[in-house]
Coordinates of C-alpha atoms in Angstrom, one line a residue:
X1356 CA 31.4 -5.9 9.5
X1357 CA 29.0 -5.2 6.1
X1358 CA 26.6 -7.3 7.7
X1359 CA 26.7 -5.5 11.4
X1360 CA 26.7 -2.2 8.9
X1361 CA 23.8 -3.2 7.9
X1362 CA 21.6 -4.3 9.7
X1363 CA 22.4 -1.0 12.2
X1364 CA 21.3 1.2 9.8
X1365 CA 18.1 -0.7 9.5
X1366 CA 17.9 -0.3 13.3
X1367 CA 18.6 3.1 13.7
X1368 CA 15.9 4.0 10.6
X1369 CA 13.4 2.7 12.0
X1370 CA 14.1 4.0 15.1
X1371 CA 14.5 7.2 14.0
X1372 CA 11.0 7.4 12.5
X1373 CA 8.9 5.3 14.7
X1374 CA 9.9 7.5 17.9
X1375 CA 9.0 10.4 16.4
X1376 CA 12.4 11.7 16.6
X1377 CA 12.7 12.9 12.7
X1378 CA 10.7 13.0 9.7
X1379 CA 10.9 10.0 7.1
X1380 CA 12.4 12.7 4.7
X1381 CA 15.3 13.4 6.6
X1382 CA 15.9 9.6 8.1
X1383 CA 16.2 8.0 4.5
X1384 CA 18.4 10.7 3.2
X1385 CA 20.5 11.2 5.9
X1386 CA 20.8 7.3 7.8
X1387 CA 22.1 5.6 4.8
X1388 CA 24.7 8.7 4.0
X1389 CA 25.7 8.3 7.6
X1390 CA 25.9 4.3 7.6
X1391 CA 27.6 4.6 3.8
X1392 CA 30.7 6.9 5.2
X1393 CA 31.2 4.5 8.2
X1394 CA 31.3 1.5 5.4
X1395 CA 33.8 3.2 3.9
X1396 CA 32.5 4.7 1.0
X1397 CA 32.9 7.9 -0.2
X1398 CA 32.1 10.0 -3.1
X1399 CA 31.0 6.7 -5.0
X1400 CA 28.0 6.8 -2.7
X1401 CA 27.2 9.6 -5.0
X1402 CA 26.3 7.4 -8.1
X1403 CA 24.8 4.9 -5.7
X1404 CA 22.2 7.1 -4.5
X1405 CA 21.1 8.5 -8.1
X1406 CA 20.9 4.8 -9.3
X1407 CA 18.6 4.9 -6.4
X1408 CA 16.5 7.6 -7.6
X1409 CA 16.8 6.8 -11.3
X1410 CA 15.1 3.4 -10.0
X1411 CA 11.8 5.3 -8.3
X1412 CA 11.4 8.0 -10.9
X1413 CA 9.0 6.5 -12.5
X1414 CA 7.2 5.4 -10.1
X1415 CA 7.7 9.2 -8.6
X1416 CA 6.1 10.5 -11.6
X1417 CA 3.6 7.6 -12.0
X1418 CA 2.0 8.9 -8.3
X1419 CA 2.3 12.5 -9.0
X1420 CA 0.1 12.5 -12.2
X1421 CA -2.3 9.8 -10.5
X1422 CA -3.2 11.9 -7.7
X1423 CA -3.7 14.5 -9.6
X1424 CA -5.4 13.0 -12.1
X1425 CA -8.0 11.2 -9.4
X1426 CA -8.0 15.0 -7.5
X1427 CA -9.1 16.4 -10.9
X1428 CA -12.0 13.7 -10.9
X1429 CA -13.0 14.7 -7.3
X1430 CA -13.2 18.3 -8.2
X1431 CA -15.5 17.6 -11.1
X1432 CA -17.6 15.5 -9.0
X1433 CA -17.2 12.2 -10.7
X1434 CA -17.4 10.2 -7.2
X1435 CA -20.3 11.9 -5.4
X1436 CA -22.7 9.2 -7.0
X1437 CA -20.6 6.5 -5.8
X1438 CA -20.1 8.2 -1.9
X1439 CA -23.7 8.6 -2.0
X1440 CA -24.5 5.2 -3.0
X1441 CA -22.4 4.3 -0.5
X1442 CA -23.6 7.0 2.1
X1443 CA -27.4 5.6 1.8
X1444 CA -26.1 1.8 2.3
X1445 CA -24.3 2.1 5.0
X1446 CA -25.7 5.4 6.9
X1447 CA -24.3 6.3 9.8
X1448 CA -23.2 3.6 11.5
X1449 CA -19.8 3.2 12.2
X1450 CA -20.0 -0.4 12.0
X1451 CA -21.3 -0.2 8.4
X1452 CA -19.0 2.9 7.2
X1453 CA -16.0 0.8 8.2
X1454 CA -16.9 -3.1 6.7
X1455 CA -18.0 -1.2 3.9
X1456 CA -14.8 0.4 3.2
X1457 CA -13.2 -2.9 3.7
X1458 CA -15.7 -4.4 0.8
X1459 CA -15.2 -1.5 -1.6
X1460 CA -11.3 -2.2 -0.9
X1461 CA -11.1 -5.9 -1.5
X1462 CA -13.1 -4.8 -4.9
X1463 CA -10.9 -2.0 -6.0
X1464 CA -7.9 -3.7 -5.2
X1465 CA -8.1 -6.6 -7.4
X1466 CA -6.3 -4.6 -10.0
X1467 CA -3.4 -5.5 -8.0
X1468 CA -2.3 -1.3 -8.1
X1469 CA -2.3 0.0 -4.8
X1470 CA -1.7 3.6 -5.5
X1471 CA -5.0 3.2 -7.9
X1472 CA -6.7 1.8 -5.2
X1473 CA -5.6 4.7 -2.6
X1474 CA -6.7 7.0 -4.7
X1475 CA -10.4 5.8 -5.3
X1476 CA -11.1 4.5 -2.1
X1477 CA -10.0 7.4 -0.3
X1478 CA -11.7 9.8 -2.6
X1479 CA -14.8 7.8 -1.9
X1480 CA -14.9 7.4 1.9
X1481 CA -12.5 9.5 3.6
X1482 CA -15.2 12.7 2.9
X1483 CA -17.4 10.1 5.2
X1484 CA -14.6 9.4 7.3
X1485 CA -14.1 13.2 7.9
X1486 CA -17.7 14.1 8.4
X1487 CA -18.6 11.4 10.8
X1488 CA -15.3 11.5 12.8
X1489 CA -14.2 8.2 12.3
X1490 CA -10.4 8.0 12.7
X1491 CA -8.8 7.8 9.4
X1492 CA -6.2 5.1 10.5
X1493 CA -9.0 2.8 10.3
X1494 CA -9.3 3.6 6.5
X1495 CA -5.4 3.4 5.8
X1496 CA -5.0 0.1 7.8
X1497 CA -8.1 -1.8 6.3
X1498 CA -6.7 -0.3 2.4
X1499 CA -3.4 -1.1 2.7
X1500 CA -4.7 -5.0 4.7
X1501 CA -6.7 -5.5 1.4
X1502 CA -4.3 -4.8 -1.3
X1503 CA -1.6 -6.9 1.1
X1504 CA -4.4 -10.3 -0.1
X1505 CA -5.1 -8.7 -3.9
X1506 CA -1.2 -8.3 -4.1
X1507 CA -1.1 -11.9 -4.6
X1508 CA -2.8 -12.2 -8.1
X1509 CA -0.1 -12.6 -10.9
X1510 CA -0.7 -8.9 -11.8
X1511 CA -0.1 -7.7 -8.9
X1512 CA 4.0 -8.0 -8.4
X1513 CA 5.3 -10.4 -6.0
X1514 CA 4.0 -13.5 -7.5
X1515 CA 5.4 -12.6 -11.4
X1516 CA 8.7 -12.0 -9.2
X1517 CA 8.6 -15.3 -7.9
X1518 CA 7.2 -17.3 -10.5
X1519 CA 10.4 -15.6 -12.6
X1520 CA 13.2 -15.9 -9.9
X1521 CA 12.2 -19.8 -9.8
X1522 CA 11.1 -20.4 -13.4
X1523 CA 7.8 -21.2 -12.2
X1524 CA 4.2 -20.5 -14.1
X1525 CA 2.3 -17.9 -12.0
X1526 CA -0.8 -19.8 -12.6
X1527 CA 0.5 -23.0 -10.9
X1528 CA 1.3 -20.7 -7.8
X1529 CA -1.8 -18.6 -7.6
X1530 CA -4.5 -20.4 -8.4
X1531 CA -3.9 -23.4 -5.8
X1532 CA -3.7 -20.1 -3.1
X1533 CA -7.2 -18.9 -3.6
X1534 CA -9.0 -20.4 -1.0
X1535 CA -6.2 -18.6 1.2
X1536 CA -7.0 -15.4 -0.3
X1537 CA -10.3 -15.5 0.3
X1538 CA -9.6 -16.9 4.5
X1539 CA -7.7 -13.3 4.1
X1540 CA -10.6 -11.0 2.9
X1541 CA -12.8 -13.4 5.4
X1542 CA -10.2 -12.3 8.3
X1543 CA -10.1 -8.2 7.0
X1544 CA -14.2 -8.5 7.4
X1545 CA -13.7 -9.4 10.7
X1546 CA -11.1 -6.5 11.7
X1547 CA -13.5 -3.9 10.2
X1548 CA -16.3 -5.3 12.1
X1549 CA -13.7 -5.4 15.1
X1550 CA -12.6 -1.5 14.6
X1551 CA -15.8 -0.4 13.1
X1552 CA -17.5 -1.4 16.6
X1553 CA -14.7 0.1 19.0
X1554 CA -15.4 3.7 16.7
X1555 CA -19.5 3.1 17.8
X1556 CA -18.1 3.0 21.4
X1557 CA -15.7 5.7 21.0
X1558 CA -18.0 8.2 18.9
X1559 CA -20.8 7.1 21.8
X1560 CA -18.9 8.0 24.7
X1561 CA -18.4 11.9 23.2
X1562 CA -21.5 12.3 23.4
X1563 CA -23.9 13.8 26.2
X1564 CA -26.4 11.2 26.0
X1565 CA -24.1 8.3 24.8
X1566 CA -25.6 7.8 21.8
X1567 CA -24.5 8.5 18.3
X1568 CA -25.3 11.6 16.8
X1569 CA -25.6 11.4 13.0
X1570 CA -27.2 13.1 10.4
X1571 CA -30.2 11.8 8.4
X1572 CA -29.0 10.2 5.3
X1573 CA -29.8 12.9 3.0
X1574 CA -28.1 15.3 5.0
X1575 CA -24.9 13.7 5.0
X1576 CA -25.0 13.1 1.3
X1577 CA -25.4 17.0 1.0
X1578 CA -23.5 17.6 3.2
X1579 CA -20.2 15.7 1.6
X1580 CA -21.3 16.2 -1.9
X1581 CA -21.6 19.8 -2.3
X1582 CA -18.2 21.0 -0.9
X1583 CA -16.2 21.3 -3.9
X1584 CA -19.3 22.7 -6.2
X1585 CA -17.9 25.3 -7.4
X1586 CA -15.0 22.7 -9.1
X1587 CA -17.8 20.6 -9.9
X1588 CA -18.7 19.5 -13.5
X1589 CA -22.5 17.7 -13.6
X1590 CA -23.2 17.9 -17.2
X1591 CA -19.4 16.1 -18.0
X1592 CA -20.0 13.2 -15.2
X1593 CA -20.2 10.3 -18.4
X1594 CA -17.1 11.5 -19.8
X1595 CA -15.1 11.7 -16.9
X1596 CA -16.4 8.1 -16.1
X1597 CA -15.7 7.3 -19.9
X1598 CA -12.2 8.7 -19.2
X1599 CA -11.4 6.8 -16.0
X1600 CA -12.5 3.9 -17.1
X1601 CA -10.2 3.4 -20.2
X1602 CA -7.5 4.5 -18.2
X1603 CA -7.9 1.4 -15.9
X1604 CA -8.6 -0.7 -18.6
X1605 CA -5.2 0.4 -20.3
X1606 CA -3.5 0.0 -17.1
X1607 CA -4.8 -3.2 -16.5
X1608 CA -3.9 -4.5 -20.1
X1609 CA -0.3 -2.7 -20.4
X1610 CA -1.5 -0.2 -23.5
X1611 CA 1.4 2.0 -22.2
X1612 CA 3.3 2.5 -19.1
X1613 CA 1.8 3.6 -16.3
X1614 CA 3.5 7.2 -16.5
X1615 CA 2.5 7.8 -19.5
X1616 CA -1.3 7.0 -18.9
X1617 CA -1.2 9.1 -16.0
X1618 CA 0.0 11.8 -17.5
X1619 CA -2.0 11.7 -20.7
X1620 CA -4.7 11.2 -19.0
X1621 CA -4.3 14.3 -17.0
X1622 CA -3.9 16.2 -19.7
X1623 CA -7.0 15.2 -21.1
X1624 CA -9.0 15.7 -18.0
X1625 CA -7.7 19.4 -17.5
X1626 CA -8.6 19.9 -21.6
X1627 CA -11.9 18.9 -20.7
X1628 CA -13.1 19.7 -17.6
X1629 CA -11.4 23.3 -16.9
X1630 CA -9.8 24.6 -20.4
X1631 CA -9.1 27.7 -19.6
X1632 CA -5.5 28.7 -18.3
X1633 CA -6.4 30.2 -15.2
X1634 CA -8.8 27.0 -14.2
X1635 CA -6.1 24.5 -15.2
X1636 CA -3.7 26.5 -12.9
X1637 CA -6.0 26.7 -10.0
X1638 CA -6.4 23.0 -10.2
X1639 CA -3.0 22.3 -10.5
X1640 CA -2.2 24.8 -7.8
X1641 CA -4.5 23.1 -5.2
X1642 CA -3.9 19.7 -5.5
X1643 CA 0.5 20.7 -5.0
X1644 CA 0.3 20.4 -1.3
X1645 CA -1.1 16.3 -1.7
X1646 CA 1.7 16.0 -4.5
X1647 CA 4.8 17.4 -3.3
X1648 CA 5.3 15.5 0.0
X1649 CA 4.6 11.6 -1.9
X1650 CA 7.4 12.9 -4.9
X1651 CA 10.3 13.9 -2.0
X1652 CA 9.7 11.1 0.1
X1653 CA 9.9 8.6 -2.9
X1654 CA 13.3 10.3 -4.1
X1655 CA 14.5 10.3 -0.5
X1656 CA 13.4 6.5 -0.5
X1657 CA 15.6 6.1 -3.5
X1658 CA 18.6 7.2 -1.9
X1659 CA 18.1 4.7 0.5
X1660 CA 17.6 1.7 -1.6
X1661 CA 20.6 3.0 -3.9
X1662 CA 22.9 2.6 -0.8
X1663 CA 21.8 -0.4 0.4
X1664 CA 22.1 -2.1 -2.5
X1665 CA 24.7 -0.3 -4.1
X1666 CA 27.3 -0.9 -0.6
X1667 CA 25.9 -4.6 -0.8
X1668 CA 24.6 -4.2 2.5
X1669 CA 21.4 -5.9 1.3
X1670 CA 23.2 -9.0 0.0
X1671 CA 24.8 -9.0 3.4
X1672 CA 22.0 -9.2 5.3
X1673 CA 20.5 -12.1 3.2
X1674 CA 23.4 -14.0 3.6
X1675 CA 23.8 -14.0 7.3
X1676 CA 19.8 -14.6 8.1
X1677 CA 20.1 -18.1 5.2
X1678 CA 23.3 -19.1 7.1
X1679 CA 21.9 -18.5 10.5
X1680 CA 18.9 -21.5 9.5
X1681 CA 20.2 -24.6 11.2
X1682 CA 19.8 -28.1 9.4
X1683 CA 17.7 -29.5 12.2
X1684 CA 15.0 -26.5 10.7
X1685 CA 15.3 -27.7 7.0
X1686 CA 11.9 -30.0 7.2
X1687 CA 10.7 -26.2 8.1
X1688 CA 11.9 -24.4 5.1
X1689 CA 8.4 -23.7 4.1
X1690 CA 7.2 -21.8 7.0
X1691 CA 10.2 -20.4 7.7
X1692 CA 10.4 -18.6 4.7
X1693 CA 7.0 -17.2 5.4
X1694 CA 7.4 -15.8 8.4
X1695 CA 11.2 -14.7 7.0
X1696 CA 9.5 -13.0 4.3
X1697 CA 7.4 -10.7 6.7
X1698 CA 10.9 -8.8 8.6
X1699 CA 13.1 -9.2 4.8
X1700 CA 10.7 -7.6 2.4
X1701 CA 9.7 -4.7 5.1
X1702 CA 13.6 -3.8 5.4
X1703 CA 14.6 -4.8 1.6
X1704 CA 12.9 -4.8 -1.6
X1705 CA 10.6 -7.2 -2.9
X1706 CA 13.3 -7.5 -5.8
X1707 CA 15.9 -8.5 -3.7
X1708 CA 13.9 -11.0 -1.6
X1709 CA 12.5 -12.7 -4.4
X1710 CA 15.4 -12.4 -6.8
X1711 CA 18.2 -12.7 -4.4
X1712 CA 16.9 -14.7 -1.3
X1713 CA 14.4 -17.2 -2.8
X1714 CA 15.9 -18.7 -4.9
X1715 CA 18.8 -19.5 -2.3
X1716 CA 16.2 -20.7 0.3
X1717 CA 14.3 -22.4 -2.2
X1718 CA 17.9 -24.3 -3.6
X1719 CA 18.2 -25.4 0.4
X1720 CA 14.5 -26.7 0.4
X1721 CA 14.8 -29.0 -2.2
X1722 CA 17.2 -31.5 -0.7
X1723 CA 14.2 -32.0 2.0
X1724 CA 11.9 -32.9 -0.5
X1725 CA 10.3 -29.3 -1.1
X1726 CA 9.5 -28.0 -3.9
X1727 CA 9.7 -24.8 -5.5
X1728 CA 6.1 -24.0 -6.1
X1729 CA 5.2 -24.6 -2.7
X1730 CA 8.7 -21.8 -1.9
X1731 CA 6.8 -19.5 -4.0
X1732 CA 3.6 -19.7 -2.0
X1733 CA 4.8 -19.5 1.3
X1734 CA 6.7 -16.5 0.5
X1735 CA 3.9 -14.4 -1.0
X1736 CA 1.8 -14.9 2.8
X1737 CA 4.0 -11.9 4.0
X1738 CA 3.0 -9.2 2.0
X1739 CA 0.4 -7.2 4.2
X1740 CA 3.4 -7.0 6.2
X1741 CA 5.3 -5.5 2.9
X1742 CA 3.1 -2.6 2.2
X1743 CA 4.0 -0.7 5.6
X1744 CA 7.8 -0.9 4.4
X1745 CA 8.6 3.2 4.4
X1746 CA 10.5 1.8 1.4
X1747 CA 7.2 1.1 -0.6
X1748 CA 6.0 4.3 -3.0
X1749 CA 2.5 3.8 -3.0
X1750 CA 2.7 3.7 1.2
X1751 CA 3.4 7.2 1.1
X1752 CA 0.3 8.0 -0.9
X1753 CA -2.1 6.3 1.3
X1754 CA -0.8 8.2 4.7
X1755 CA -0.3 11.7 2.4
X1756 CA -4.0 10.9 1.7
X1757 CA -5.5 10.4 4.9
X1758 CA -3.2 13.0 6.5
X1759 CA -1.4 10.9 9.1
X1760 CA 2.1 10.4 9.6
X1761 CA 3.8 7.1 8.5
X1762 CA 5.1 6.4 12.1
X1763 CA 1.2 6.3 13.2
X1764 CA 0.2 3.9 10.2
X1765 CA 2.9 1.8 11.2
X1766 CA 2.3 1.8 14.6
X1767 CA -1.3 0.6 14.4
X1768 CA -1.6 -0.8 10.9
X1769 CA 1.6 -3.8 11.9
X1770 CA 0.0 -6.1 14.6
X1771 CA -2.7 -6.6 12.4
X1772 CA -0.7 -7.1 8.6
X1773 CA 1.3 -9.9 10.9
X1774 CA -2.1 -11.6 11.9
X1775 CA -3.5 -11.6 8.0
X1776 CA -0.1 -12.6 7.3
X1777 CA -0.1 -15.6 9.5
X1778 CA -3.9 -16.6 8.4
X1779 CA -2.8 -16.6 5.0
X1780 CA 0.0 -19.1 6.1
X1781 CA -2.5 -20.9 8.1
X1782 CA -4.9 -21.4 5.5
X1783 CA -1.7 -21.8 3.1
X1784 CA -0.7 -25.3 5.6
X1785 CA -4.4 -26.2 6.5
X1786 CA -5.3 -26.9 2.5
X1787 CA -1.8 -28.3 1.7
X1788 CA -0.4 -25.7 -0.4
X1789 CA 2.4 -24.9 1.9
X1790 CA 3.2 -28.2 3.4
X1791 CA 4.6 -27.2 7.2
X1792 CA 7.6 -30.1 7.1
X1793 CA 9.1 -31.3 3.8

């Protein structure tokens, strides 16, 4: 009954917010409430839901601070260089704005934080985005495709999960999945060439003549470089990038959590760039509107997550899908768990996957001669399909960046986080790092 429970609610969440029916505020508050009562729970779906919350605040408050840290940064101007490096390389060709987002991703990314690189790539490109009219789904679905290969480094997550839910190093699972990786970034190239040359069409056939209107380089460097100079802070441009800089570094080595950097660092870059009151306020002020819809959808994702694990709906779930694998598929184990891993850590954390339904899989794939490192591997090949899961934080970010609804990201980002997914496999089985029978 748990497990019908269960997986129902899944159904009728995603339904709910892929049809457009309700927001993604409302469904994750209210579905799992709904689901909870008819589980038979009661008021002890009150703890259950702030255990939930308790979970994401730091993440909550991690997001808040970052984008308005990396707003502050855009106000001062500390990214015009970069757009305008970027504007003069790639012009204004569609076909170049879009591969080259796709390059500065796969860069950005390899810090394995996605919210961090949400915040940079979007502050470089989407002003280009904007002012050519490219649709900013291509932006979302080619940042959130990137950090779904980059999320595969040991710092990244996933991989530290598995590597400590099987006792495993983390080297002995990454390093063999390189050449993988890079078949990934080779296949996101070729979907940004793909998209990049349906906008030239698109942006073509608006036009009288059928040809592209764009400015002259210059122009459009002026143009998206001198629209916040009145925020704008020229003669600070070394300190900021001084700033933003050891804040990555300390992120990247663990100095302090990420929180707390966040939120130091904001406070130094209001100190410095705007220190009177009044400025700090205005600042603060304007960047609420980015802020407040990422924090209230995080909480309202930790409600979710608090019932569904908290009802043990989620250890239901992974129960029935590991008992439905017949024996005849055990050879399979591998693969299976790859493609598994796609549908369980979009619905579930990556925490329960890797901590609760790993290592059970993994405990089935040894008697067929599998072994745990190669478990580890196949499981990781999922993860583009991960970061659309409305239970990720950093997903919210990305669509409260580009201003489009999660539903839409969704809806045009999945088909092709499945096909990386299943390159990465393919590569994975082609260079004998996932072996496709036991």
């Amino acid at each position: 009954m748990l497990t019908l429970l269960a997986f129902a609610m899944v159904a009728t969440f995603m339904t709910l917010i892929m049809s457009g029916r309700v927001s993604a505020l409302v469904a994750l508050i209210l579905t799992p409430v709904v689901f909870g009562l008819l589980a038979g729970h009661g008021s002890d779906l009150g703890p259950m839901m702030l255990d939930g919350v308790k979970a994401l605040a730091p993440t909550g408050v991690m997001l808040a601070f970052a984008i308005l840290y990396f707003g502050l940064m855009t106000d001062a101007g500390l990214f015009d260089p970069l757009v305008a490096a970027i504007v003069r390389a790639v012009g204004g060709d569609p076909v170049r704005i879009v591969v080259g987002s796709a390059v500065l991703a796969l860069v950005v990314s390899m810090d394995g934080d996605g919210s961090t690189t949400y915040l940079i790539c979007c502050a470089a490109m989407l002003p280009l985005y904007r002012r050519m009219g490219l649709n900013p789904l291509i932006l979302a679905c080619l940042l959130m495709l990137a950090c779904g290969v980059t999320n595969i480094t040991p710092w990244g997550g996933p991989t530290a999960r598995a590597a400590s839910a099987l006792q495993l190093d983390a080297a002995d699972i990454f390093v063999p999945m390189i050449p993988s990786m890079l078949a990934g970034m080779a296949f996101i190239l070729l979907v940004a060439w793909i998209l990049g040359r349906s906008e030239r069409k698109r942006l073509g056939a608006l036009s009288s003549t059928g040809q592209l209107r764009a400015p002259d380089d210059e122009a459009l460097v002026r143009d998206l470089v001198d629209d916040n100079d009145r925020t704008e802070r020229p003669k600070l441009i070394l300190v900021n990038l001084a700033l933003t800089l050891g804040l990555l570094a300390a992120l990247i080595l663990g100095v302090l959590p990420l929180p707390v950097l966040f939120m130091i660092a904001t406070a130094i870059a209001l100190v410095v760039n705007y220190p009177s009151l009044a400025a700090q306020k205005a600042r603060i002020a304007a960047h609420a509107p980015n802020i407040l819809p990422v924090i209230a959808l995080i909480f309202a994702a930790g409600i979710f997550t608090g019932i569904l694990n908290g009802t043990g709906m989620t250890q239901a779930m992974a129960g029935s899908v590991t008992g439905l694998i017949p024996p005849v598929l055990g050879p399979y184990l591998a693969p299976i768990t790859a493609l598994l891993s796609m549908p369980f850590t979009f619905f579930i954390s990556n925490d329960a996957f890797y901590f609760g339904i790993l290592p059970i899989l993994t405990e089935a794939a040894a008697t067929y001669g599998i072994s745990p490192v190669e478990m580890a591997r196949a499981s990781l090949t999922g993860q583009a399909v991960h970061l659309l899961s409305p239970l990720v934080p950093s997903t919210y970010l990305l669509v409260g960046l580009v201003r489009v609804e999660l539903a839409q990201h969704q809806r045009f980002t999945l088909a092709w986080a499945v096909a990386l997914s299943l390159v990465l496999l393919t590569a994975g089985i082609l260079t004998g790092i996932i072996p496709l029978t036991g």
